[in-house]
CSV table of C-alpha atoms (C1' of nucleotides) in Angstrom, one decimal:
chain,number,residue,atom,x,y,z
C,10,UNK,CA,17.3,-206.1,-23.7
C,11,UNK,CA,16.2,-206.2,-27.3
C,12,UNK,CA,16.2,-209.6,-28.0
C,13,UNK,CA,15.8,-209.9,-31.9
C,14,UNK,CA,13.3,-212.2,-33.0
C,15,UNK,CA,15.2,-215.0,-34.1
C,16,UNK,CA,14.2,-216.1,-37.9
C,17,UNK,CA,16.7,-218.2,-39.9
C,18,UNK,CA,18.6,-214.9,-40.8
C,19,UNK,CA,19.0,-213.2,-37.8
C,20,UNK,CA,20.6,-217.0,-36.9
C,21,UNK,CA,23.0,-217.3,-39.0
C,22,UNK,CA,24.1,-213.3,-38.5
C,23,UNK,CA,24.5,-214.4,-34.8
C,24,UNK,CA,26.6,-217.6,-36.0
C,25,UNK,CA,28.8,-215.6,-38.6
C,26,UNK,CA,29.5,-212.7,-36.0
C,27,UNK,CA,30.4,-215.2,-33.3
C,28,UNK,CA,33.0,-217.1,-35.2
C,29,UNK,CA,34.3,-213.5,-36.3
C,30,UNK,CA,34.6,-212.7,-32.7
C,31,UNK,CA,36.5,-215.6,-32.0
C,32,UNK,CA,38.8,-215.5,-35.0
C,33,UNK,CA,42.0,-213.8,-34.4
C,34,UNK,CA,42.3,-213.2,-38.2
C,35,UNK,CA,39.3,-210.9,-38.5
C,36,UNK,CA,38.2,-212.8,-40.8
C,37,UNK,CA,36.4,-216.3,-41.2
C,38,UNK,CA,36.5,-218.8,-44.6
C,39,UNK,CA,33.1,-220.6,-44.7
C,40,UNK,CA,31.7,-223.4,-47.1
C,41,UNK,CA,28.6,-221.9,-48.7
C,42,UNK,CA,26.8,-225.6,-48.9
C,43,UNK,CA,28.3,-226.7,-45.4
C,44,UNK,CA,26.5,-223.5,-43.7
C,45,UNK,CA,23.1,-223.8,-45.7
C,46,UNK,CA,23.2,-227.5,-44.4
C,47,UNK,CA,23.9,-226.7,-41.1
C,48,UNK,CA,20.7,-224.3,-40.8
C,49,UNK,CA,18.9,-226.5,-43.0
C,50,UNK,CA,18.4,-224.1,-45.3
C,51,UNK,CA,19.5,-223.6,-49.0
C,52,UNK,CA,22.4,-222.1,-50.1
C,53,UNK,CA,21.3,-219.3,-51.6
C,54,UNK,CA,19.8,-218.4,-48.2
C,55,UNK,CA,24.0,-217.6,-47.1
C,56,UNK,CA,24.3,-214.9,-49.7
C,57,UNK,CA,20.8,-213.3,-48.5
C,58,UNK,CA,22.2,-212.8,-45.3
C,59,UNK,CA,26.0,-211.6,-46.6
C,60,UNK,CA,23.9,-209.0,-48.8
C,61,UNK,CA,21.8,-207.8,-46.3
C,62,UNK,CA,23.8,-208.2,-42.8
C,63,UNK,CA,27.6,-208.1,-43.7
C,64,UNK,CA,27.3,-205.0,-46.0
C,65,UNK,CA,30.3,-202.5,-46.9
C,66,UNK,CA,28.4,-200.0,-45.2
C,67,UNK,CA,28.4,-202.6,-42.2
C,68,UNK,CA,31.2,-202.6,-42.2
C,69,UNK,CA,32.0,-206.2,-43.9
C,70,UNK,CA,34.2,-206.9,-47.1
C,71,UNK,CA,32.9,-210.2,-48.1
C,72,UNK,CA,35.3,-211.7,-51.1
C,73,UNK,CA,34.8,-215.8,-52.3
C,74,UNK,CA,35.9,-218.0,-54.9
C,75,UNK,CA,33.6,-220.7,-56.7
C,76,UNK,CA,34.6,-224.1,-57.6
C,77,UNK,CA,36.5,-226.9,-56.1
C,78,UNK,CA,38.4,-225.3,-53.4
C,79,UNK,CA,35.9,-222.3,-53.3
C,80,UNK,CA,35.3,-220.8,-50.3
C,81,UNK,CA,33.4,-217.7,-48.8
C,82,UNK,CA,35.5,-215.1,-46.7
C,83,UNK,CA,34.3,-212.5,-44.6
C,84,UNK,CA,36.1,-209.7,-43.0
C,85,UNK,CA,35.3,-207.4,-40.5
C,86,UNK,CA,36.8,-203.9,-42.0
C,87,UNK,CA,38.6,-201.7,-40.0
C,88,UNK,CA,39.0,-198.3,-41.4
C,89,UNK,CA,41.8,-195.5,-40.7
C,90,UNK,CA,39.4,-193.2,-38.4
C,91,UNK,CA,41.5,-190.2,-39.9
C,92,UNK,CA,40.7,-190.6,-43.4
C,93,UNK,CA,37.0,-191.0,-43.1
C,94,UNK,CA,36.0,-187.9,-43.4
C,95,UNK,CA,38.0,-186.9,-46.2
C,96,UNK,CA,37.1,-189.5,-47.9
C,97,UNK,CA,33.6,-188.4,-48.5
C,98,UNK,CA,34.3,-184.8,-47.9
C,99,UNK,CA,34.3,-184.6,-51.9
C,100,UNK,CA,30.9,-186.0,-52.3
C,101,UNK,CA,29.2,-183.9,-49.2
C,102,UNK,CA,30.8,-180.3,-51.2
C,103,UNK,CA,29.9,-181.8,-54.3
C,104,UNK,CA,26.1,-181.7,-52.8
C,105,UNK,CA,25.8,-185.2,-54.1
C,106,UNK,CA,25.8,-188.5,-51.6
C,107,UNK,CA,23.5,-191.3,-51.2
C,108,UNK,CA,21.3,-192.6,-48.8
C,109,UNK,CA,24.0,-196.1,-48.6
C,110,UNK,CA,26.8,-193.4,-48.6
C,111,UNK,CA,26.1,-191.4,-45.4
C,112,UNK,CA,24.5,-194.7,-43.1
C,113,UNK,CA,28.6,-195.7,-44.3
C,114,UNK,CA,29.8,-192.7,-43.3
C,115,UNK,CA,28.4,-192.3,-39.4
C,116,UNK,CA,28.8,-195.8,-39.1
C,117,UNK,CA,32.3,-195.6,-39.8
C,118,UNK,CA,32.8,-192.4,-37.7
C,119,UNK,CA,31.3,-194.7,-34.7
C,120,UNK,CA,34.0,-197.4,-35.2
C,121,UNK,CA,36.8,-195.5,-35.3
C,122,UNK,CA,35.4,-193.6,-32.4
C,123,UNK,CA,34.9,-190.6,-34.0
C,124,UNK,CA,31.3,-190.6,-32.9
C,125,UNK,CA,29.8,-191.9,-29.7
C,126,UNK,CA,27.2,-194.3,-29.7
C,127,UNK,CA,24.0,-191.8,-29.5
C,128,UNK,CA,25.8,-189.5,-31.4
C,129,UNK,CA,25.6,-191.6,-34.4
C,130,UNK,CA,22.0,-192.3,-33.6
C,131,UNK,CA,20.9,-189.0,-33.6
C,132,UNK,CA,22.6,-188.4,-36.8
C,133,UNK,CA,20.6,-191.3,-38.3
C,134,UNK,CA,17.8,-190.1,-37.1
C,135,UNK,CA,18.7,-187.1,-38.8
C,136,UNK,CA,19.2,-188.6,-41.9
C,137,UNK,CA,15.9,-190.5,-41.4
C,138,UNK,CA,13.4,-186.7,-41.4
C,139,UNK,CA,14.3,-186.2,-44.9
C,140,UNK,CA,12.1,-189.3,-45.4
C,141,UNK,CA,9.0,-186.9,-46.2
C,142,UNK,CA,10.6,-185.6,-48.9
C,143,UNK,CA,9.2,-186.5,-51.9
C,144,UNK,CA,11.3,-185.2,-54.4
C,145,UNK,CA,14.3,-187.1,-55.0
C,146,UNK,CA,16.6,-183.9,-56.0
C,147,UNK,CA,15.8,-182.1,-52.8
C,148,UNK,CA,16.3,-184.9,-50.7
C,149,UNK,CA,19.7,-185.7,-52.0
C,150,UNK,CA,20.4,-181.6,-51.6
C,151,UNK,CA,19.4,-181.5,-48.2
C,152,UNK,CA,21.4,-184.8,-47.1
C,153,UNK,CA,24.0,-183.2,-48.2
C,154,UNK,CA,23.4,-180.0,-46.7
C,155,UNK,CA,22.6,-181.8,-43.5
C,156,UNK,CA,25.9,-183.8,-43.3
C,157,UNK,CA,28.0,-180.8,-44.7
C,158,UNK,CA,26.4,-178.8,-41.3
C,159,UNK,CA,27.0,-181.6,-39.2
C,160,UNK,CA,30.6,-183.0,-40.1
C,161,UNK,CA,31.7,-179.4,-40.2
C,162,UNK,CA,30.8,-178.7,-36.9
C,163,UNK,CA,32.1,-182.1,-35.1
C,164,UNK,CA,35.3,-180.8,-36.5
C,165,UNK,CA,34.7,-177.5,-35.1
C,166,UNK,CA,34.3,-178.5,-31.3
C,167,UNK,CA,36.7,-181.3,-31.9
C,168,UNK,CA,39.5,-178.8,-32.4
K,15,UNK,CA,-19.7,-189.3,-19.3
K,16,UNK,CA,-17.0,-190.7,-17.4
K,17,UNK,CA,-17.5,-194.2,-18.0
K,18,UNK,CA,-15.7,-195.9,-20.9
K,19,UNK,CA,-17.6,-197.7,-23.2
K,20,UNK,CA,-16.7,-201.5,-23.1
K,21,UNK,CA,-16.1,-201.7,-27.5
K,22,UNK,CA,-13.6,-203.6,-29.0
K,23,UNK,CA,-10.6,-200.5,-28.9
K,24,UNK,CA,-11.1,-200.4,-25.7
K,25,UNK,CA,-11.1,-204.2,-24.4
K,26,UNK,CA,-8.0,-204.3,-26.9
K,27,UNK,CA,-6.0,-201.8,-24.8
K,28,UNK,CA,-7.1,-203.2,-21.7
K,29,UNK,CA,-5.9,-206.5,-22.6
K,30,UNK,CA,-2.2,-205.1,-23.9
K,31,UNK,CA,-1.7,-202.9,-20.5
K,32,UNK,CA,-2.3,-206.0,-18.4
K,33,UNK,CA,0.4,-207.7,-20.9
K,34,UNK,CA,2.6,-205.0,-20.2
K,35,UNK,CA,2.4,-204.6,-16.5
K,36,UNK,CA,2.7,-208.2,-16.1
K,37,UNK,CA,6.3,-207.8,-18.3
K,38,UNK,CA,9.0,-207.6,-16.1
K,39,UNK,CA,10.6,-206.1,-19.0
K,40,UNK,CA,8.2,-203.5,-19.3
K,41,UNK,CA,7.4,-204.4,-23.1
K,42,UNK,CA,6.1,-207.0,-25.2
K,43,UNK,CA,6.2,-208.4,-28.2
K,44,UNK,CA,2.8,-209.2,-30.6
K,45,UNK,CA,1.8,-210.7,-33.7
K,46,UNK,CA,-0.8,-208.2,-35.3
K,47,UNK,CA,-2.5,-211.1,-36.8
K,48,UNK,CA,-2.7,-213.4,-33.9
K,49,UNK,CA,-4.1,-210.3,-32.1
K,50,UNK,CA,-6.6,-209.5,-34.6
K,51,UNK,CA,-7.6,-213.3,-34.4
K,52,UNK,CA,-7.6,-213.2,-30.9
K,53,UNK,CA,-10.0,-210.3,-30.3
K,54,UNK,CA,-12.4,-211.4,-34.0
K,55,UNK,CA,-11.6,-208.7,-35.7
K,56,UNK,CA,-9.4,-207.0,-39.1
K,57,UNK,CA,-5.5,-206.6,-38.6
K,58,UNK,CA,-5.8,-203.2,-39.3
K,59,UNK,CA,-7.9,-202.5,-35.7
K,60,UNK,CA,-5.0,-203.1,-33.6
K,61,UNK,CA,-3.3,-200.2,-35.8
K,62,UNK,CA,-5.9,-197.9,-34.5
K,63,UNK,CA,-5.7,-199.0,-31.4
K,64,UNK,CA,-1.6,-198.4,-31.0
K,65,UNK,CA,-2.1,-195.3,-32.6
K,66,UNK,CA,-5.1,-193.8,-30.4
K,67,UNK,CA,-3.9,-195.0,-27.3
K,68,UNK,CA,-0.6,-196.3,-27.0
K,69,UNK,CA,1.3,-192.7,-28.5
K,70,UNK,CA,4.3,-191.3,-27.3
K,71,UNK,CA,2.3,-188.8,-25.0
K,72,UNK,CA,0.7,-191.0,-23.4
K,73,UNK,CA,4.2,-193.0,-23.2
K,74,UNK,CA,4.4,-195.9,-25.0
K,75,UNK,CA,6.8,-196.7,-27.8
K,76,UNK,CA,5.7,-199.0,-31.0
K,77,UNK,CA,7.9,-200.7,-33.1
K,78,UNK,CA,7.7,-202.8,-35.2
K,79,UNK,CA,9.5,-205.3,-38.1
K,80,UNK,CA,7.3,-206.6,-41.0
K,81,UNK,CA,8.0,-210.0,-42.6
K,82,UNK,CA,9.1,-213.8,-41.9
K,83,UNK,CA,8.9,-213.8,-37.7
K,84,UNK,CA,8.0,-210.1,-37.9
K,85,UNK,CA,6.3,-208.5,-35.0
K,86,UNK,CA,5.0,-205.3,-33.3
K,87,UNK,CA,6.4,-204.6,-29.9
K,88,UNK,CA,5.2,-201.7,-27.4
K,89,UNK,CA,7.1,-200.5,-24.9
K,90,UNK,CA,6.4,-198.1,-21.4
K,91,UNK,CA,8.3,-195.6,-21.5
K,92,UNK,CA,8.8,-193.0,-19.0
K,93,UNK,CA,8.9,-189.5,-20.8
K,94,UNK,CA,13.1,-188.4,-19.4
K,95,UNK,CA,13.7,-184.5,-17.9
K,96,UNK,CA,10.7,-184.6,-16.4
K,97,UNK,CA,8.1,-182.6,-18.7
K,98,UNK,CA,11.0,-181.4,-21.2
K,99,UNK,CA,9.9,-183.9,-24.5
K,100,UNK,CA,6.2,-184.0,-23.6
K,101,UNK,CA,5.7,-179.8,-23.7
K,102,UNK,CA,7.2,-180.1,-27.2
K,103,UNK,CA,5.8,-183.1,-28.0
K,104,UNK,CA,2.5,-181.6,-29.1
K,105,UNK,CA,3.5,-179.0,-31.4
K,106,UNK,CA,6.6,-181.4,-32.9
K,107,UNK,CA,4.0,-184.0,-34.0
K,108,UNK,CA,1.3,-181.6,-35.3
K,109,UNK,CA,4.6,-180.3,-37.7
K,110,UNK,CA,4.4,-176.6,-36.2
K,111,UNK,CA,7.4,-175.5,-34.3
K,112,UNK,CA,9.4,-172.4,-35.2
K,113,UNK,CA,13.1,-172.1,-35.1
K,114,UNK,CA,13.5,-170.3,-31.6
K,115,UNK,CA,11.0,-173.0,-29.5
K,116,UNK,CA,13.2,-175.3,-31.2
K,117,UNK,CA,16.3,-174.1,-30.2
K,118,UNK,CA,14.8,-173.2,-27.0
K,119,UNK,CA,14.2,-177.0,-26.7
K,120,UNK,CA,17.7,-178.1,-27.5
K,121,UNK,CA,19.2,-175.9,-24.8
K,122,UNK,CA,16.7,-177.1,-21.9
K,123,UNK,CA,17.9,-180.6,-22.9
K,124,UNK,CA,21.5,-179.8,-22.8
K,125,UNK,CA,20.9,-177.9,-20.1
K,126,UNK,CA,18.8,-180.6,-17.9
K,127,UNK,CA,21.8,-183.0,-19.3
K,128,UNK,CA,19.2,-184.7,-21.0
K,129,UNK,CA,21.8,-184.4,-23.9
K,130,UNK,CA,25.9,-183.8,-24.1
K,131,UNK,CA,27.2,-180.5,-25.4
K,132,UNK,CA,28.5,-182.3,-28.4
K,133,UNK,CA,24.5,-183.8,-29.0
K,134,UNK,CA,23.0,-180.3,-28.6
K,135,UNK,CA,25.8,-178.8,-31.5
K,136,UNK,CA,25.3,-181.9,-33.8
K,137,UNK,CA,21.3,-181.2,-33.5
K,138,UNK,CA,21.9,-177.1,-33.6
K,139,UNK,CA,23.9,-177.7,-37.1
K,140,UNK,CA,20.9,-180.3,-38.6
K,141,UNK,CA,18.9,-177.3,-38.1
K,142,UNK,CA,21.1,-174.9,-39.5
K,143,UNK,CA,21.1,-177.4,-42.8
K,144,UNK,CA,17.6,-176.5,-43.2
K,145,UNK,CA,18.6,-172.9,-43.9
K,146,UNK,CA,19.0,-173.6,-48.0
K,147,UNK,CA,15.5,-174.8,-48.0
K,148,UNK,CA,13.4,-171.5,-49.7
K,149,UNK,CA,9.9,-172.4,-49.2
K,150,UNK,CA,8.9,-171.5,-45.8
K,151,UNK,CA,6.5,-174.1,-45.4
K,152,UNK,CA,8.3,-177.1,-46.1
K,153,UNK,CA,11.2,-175.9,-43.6
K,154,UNK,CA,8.4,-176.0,-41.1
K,155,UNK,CA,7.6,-179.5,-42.1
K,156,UNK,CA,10.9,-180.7,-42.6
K,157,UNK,CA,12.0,-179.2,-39.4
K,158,UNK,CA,9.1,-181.1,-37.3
K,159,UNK,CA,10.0,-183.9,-38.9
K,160,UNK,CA,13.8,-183.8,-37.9
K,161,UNK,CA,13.1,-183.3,-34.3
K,162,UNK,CA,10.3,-185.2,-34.4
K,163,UNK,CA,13.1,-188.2,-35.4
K,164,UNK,CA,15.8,-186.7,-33.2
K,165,UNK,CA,13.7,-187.0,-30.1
K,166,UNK,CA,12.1,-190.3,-30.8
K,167,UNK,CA,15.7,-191.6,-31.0
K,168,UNK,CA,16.7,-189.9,-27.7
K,169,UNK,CA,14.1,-191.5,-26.1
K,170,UNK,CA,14.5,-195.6,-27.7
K,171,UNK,CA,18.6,-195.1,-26.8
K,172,UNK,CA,17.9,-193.8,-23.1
K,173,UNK,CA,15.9,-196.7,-22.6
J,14,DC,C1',-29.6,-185.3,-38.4
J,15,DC,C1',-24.8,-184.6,-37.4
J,16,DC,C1',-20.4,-185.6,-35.5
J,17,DG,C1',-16.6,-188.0,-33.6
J,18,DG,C1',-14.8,-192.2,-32.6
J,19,DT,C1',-14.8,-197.1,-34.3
J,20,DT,C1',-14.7,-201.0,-37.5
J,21,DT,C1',-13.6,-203.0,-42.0
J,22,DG,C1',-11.5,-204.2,-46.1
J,23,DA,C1',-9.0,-203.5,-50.3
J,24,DC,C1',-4.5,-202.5,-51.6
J,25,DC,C1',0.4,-201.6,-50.4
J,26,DA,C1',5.4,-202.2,-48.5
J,27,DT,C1',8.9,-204.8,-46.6
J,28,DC,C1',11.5,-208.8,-45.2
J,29,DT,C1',12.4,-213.7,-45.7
J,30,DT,C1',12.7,-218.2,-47.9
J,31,DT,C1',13.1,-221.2,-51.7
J,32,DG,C1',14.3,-223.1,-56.2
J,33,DA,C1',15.5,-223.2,-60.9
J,34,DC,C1',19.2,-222.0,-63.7
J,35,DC,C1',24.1,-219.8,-64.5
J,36,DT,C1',29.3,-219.2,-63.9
J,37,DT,C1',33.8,-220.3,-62.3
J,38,DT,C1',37.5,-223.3,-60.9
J,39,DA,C1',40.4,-227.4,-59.9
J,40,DC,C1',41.8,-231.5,-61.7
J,41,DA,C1',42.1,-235.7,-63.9
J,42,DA,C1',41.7,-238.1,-68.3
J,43,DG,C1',43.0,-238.2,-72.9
H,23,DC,C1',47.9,-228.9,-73.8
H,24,DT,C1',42.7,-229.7,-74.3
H,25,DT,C1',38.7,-231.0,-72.6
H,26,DG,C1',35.2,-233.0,-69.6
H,27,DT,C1',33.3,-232.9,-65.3
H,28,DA,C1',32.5,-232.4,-60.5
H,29,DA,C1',32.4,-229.1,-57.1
H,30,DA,C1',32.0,-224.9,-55.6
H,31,DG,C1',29.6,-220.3,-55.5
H,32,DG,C1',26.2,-216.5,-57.9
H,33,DT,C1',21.7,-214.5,-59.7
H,34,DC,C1',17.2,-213.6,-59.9
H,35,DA,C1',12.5,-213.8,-59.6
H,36,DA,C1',8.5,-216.0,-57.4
H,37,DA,C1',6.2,-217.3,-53.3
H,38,DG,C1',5.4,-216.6,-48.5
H,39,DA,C1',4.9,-214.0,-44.2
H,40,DT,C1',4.2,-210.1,-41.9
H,41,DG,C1',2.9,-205.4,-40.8
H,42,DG,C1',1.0,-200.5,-42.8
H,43,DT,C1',-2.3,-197.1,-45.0
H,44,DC,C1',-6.3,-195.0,-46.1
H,45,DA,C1',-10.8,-194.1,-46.9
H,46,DA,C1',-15.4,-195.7,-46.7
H,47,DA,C1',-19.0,-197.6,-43.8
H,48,DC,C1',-20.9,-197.9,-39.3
H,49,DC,C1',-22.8,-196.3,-34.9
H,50,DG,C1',-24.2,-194.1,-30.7
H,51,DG,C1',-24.9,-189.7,-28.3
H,52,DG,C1',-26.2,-184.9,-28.5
DNA sequence: CCCGGTTTGACCATCTTTGACCTTTACAAG
DNA sequence: CTTGTAAAGGTCAAAGATGGTCAAACCGGG
């Protein structure tokens, strides 16, 4: 199994998901200060792991409200698996999608089960060749060549 | 000729096998510098050592996550569809393969159901994307360096 | 002497943890 | 109402913890 070496953040990404799991809500309302204490930690530690674990592209819509009554809400996002790819259908033509953009897009093509599982690794993988590329024009050409090739032709043997 | 010198590389890789074979997990997990400490020597030595003799042909895979708890892990693999990766292998990672031997390659996996129909297209139309590139050199390059990707992927999901 | 494999070290990239300082909100006192 | 303040949460940059790269130096056999 890949057992994830567990630092302070990958902790408190297991905690967070496991009380999302559990919530029938979809969504869980923490204390900043209360979760920092419980991992011993300080609080700015919480948003470091919000930023980088319970992303947008992640699939995570975190909202929060300071002050007395504040609070920190995160919500696992489900998205209508038919408007996905039209949603960024515009920015694929339009030759011009970033990096953030497309890991968004294949991730969300794998929740609503647009995608398989290896499916949206291989695409990822895909994504990850045009590392070599130095030139930053290129590369943003050719991700959007690449996902304009491969979108179209999931649709095509979808159909 | 025949007998290995006993140098440092080599006691290095002795030592890592044993690790792994005693694994019932078939990999393991290492701290470059503890290594390094272990054996007297730079960080940077058990680098050349993963990447003279721990490679993908000779079937290992090497990952690894840098910062707080970070770590290097190896992993036996055993190269899938019999010989099917490992002929490609050696032209993929010196970045020469032409467009037919790749294609050629996709179709042997689908056809040794090494991948699904709907894998092969989605890899058939990332090489298609590579069609807009004009200079004939970097479409070599950049065309390694997608299946070099594609494949490493295969071979970390199917294990 | 030359060559390929080996060994080192300086410098780099990435991820995590911490802390000082800033902003917003609820609420009670005036 | 207005204002003061305590109670949240937010930002950002520095420090810390790892691993990666690359090229020069080293070294033993042919």
């Amino acid at each position: 199994m890949g057992k994830k070496m567990s630092n302070l953040s990958n902790s408190m990404e297991e905690y967070l998901k496991k009380l999302l799991t559990l919530s029938t809500a979809g969504s869980i309302d923490i204390r900043r200060k209360e979760l920092a204490s419980k991992f011993s930690c300080v609080p700015s530690q919480v948003n470091y792991v919000l930023e980088t674990r319970f992303t947008l592209e992640k699939g995570y819509l975190v909202e929060s409200k300071r002050g007395g009554k504040g609070f920190v809400r995160i919500r696992k996002i489900q998205l209508p698996a038919e408007n996905i790819l039209a949603m960024f259908f515009q920015d694929i033509m339009a030759g011009r999608i970033n990096e953030s953009k497309v890991r968004g897009l294949i991730q969300r093509l794998y929740e609503s089960k647009y995608i398989s599982f290896r499916e949206s690794k291989i695409m990822e993988a895909a994504l990850e060749s045009l590392k070599i590329i130095k030139d930053e024009l290129l590369r943003e050409k050719l991700r959007a060549s690449l996902f304009h090739e491969m979108l179209l032709m999931l649709v095509k043997i979808t159909l």
